[in-house]
PDB file of C-alpha atoms in Angstrom:
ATOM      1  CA  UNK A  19      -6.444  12.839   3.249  1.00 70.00           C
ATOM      2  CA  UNK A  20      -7.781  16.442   3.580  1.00 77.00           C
ATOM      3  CA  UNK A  21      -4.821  17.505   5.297  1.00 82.00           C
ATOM      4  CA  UNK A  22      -1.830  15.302   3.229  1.00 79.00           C
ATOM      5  CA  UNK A  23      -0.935  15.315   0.403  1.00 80.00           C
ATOM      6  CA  UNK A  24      -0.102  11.813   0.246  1.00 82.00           C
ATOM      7  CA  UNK A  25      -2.039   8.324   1.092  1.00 82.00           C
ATOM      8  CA  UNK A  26      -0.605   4.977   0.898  1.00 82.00           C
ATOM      9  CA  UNK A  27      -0.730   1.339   1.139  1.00 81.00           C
ATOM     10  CA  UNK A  28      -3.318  -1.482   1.406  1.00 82.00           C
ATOM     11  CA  UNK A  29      -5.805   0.869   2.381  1.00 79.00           C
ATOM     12  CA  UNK A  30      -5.498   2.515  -0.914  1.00 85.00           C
ATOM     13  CA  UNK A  31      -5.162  -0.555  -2.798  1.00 87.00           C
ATOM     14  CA  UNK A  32      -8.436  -1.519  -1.519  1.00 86.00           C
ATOM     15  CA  UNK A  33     -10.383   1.870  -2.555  1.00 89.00           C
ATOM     16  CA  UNK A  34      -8.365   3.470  -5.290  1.00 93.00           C
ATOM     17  CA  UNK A  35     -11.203   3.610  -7.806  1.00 94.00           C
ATOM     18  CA  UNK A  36     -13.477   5.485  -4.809  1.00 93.00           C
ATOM     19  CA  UNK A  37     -10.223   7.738  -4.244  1.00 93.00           C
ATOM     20  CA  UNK A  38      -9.991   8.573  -7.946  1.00 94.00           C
ATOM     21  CA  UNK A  39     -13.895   9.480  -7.729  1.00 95.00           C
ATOM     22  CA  UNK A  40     -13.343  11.751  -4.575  1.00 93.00           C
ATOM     23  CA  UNK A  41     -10.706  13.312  -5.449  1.00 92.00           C
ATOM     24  CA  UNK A  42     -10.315  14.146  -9.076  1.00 91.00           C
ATOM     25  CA  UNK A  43      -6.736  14.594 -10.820  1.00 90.00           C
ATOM     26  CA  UNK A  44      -5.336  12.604  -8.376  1.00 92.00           C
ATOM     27  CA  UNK A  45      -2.140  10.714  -9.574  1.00 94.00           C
ATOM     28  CA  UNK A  46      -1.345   7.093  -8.157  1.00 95.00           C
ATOM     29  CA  UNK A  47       1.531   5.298  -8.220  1.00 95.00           C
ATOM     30  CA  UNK A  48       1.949   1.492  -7.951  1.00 94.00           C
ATOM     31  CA  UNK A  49       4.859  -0.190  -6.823  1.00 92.00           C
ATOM     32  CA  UNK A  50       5.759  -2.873  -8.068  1.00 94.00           C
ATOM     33  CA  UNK A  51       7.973  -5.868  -7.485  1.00 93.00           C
ATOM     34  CA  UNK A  52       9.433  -9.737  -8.746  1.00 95.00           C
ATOM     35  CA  UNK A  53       6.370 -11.711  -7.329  1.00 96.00           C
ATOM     36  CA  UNK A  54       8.324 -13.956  -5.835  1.00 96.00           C
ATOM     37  CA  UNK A  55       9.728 -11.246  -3.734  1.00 94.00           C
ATOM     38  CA  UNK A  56       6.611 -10.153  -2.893  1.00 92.00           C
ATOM     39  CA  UNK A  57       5.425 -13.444  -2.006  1.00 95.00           C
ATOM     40  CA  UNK A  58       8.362 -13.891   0.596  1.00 93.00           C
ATOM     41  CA  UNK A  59       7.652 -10.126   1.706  1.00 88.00           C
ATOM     42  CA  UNK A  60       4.137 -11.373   2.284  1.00 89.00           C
ATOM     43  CA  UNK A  61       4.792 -14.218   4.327  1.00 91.00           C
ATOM     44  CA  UNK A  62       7.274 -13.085   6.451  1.00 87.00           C
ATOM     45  CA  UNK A  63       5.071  -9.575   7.122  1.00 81.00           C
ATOM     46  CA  UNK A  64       1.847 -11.801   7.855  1.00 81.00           C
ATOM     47  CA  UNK A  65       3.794 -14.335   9.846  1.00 79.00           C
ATOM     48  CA  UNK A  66       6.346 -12.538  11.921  1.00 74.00           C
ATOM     49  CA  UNK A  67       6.341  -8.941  11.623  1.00 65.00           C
ATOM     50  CA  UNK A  68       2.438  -7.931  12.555  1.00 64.00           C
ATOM     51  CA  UNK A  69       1.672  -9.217  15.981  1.00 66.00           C
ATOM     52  CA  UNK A  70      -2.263  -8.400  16.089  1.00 68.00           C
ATOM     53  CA  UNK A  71      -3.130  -8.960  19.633  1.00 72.00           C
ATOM     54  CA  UNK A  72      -0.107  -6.073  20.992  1.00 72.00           C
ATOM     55  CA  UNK A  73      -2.522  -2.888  18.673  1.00 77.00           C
ATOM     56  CA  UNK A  74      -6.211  -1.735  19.715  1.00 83.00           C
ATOM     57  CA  UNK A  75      -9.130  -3.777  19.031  1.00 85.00           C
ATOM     58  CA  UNK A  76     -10.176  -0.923  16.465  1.00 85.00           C
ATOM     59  CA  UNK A  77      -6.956  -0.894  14.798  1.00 83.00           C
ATOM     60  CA  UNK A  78      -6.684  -4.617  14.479  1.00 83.00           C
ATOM     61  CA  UNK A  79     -10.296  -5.022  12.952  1.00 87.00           C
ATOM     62  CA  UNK A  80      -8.964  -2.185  10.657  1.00 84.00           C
ATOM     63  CA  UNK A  81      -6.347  -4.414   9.522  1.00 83.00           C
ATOM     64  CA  UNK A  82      -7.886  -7.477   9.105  1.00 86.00           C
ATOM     65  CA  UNK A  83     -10.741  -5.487   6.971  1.00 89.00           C
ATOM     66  CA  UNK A  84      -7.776  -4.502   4.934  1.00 87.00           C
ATOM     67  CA  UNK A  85      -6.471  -7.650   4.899  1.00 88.00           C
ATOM     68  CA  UNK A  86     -10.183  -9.432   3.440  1.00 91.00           C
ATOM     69  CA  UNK A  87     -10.772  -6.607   1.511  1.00 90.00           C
ATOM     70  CA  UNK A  88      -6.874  -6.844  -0.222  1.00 90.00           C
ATOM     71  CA  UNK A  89      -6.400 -11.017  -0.176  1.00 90.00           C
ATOM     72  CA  UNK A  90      -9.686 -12.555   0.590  1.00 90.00           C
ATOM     73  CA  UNK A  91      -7.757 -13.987   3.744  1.00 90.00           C
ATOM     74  CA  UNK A  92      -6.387 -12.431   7.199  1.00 88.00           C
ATOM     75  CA  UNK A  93      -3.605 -15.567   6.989  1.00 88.00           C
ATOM     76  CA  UNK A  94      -0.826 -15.856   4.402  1.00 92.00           C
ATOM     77  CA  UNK A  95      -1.794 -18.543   1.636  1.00 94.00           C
ATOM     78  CA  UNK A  96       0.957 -18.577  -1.384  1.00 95.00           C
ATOM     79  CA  UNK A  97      -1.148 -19.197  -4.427  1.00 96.00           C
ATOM     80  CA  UNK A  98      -4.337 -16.787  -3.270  1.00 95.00           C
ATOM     81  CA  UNK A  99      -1.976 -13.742  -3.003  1.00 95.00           C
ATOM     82  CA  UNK A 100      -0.166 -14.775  -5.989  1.00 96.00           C
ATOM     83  CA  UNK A 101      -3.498 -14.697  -7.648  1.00 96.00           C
ATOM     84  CA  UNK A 102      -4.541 -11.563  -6.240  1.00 94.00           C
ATOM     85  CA  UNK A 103      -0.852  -9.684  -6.943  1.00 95.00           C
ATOM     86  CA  UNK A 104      -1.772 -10.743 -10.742  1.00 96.00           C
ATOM     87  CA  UNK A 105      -5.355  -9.688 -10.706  1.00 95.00           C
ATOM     88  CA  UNK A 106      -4.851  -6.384  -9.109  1.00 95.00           C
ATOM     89  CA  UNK A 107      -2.477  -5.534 -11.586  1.00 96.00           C
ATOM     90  CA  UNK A 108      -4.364  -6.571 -14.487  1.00 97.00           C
ATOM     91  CA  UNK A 109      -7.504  -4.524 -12.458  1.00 96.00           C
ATOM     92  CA  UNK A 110      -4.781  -1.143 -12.162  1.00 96.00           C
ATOM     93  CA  UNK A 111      -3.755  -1.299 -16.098  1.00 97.00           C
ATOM     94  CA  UNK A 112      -7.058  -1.858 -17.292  1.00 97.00           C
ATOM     95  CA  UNK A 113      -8.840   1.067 -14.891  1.00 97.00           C
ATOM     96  CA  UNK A 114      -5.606   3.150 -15.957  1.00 97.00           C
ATOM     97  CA  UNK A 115      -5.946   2.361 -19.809  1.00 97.00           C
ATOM     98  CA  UNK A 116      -7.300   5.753 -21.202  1.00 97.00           C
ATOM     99  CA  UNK A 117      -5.609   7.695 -18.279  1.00 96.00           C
ATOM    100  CA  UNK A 118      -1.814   6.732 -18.705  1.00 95.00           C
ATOM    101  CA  UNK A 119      -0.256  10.050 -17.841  1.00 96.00           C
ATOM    102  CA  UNK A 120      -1.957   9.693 -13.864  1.00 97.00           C
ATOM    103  CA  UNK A 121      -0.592   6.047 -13.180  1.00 97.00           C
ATOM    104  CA  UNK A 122       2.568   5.449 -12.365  1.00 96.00           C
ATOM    105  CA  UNK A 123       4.080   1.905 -12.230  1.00 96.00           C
ATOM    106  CA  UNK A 124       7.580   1.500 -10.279  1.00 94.00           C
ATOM    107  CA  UNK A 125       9.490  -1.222  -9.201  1.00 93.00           C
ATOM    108  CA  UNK A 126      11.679   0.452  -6.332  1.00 89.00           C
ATOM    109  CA  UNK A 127      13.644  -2.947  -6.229  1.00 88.00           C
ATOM    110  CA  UNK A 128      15.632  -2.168  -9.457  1.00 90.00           C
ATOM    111  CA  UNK A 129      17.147   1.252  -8.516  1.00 87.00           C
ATOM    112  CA  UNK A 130      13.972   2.957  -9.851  1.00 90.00           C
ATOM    113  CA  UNK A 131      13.546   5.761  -7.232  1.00 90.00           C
ATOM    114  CA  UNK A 132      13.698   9.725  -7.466  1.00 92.00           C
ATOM    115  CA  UNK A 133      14.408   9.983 -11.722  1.00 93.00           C
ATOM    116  CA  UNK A 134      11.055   8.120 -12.057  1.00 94.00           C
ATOM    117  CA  UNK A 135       8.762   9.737  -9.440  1.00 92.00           C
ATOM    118  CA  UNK A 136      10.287  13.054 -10.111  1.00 92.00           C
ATOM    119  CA  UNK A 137       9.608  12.789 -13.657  1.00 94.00           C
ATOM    120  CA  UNK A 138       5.956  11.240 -13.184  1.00 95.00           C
ATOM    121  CA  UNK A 139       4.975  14.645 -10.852  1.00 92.00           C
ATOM    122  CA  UNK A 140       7.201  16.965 -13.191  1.00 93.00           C
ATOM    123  CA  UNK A 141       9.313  17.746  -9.792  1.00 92.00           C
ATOM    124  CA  UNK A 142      13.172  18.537  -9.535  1.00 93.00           C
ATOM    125  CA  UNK A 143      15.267  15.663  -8.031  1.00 92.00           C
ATOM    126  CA  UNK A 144      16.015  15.657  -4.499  1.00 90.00           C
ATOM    127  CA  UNK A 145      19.914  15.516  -3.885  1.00 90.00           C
ATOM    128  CA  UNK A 146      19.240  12.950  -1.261  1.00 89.00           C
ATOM    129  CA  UNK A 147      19.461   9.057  -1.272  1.00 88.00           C
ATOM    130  CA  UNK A 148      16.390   7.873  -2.076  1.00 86.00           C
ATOM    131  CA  UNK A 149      14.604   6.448   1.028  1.00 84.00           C
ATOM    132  CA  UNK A 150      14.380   3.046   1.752  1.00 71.00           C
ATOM    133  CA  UNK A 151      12.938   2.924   5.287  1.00 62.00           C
ATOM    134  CA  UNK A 152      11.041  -0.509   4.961  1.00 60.00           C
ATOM    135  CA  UNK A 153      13.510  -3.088   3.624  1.00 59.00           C
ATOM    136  CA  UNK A 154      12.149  -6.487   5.197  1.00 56.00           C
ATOM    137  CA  UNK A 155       9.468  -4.824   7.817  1.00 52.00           C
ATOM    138  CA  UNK A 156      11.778  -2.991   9.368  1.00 51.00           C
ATOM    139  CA  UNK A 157       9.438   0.414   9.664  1.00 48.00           C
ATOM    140  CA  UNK A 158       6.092  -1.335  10.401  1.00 48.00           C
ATOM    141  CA  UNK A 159       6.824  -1.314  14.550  1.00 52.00           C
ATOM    142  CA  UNK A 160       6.556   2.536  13.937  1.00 54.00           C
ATOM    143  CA  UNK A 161       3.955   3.138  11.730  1.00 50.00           C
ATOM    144  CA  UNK A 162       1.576   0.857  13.885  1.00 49.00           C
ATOM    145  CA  UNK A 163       2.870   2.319  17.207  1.00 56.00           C
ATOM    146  CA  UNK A 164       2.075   5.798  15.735  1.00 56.00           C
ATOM    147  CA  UNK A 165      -1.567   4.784  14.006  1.00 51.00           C
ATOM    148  CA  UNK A 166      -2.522   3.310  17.938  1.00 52.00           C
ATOM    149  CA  UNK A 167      -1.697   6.989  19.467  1.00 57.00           C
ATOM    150  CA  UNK A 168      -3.647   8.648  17.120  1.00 55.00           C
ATOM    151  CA  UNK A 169      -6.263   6.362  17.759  1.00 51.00           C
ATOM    152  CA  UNK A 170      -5.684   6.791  21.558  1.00 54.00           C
ATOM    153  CA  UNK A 171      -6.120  10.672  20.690  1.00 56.00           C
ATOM    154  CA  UNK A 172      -9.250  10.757  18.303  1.00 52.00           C
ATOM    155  CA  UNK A 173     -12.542   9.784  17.969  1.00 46.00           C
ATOM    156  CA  UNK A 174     -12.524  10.343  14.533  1.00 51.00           C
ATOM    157  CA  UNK A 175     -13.176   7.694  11.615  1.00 51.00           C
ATOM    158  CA  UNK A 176     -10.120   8.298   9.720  1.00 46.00           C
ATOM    159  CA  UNK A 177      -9.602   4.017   9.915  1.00 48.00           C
ATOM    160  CA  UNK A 178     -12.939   3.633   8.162  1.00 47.00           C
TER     161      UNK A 178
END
């Protein structure tokens, strides 16, 4: 984090609160989505698209962690994430109450994209497409391919 400007995903999900306490004035955005989108986002990333036994042993107990920590379950189950996409939104709003102006909620699935997050970090637009370089799983070979060389490379404890 010390050297992007930028973190993202379930491992933020899990520890925004202690991200907001480190590092003060931070902005967050949450993304947001139909839930039963989600849902079938869910299912087919936990049953197809993440093969655990083809990363490291350190990278896979990061991701179950993650995955404990986020759902209370390493396996899909329907009605606990459905639960949990409910509760940790209720759990964002009501953390976010008195601090509107450093949450942003966007639902990238409606055409929401650089107008919104622009706006949000008082930024000019990009005159590029807004990226879209996930639709159905289609970027998580690549991110987990690049978080096992780094692992292969350091020692550090930047999965912790």
């Amino acid at each position: 984090i010390e050297t992007h400007e930028v973190a993202s995903d379930i491992s933020v999900a899990c520890r925004f609160a202690k991200l907001d306490f480190l590092y003060p004035n931070s902005k967050f955005i949450l993304t947001v989505r139909n839930v039963n989108e989600w849902l079938q986002s869910c299912q087919y990333h936990f049953q197809n698209k993440v093969n655990t036994c083809s990363i490291t042993p350190r990278l896979r107990k990061f991701l179950l962690t993650q995955r404990l920590l986020a759902f209370g379950t390493v396996t899909y189950e329907q009605q606990l994430f459905q639960k949990t996409y409910y509760r940790h939104l209720e759990t964002i709003k009501k953390y976010f109450s008195n601090r509107p102006e450093d949450l942003l909620m966007i639902d990238l699935t409606t055409g929401q994209g650089w107008d919104v997050l622009c706006s949000f970090f008082g930024k000019p637009q990009p005159s590029l497409p807004f990226p879209h370089q996930n639709r159905a799983g289609n970027a998580l070979e690549g991110m987990f391919a690049d978080m096992n060389a780094r692992l292969q490379k350091s020692q550090g404890d930047w999965l912790n």
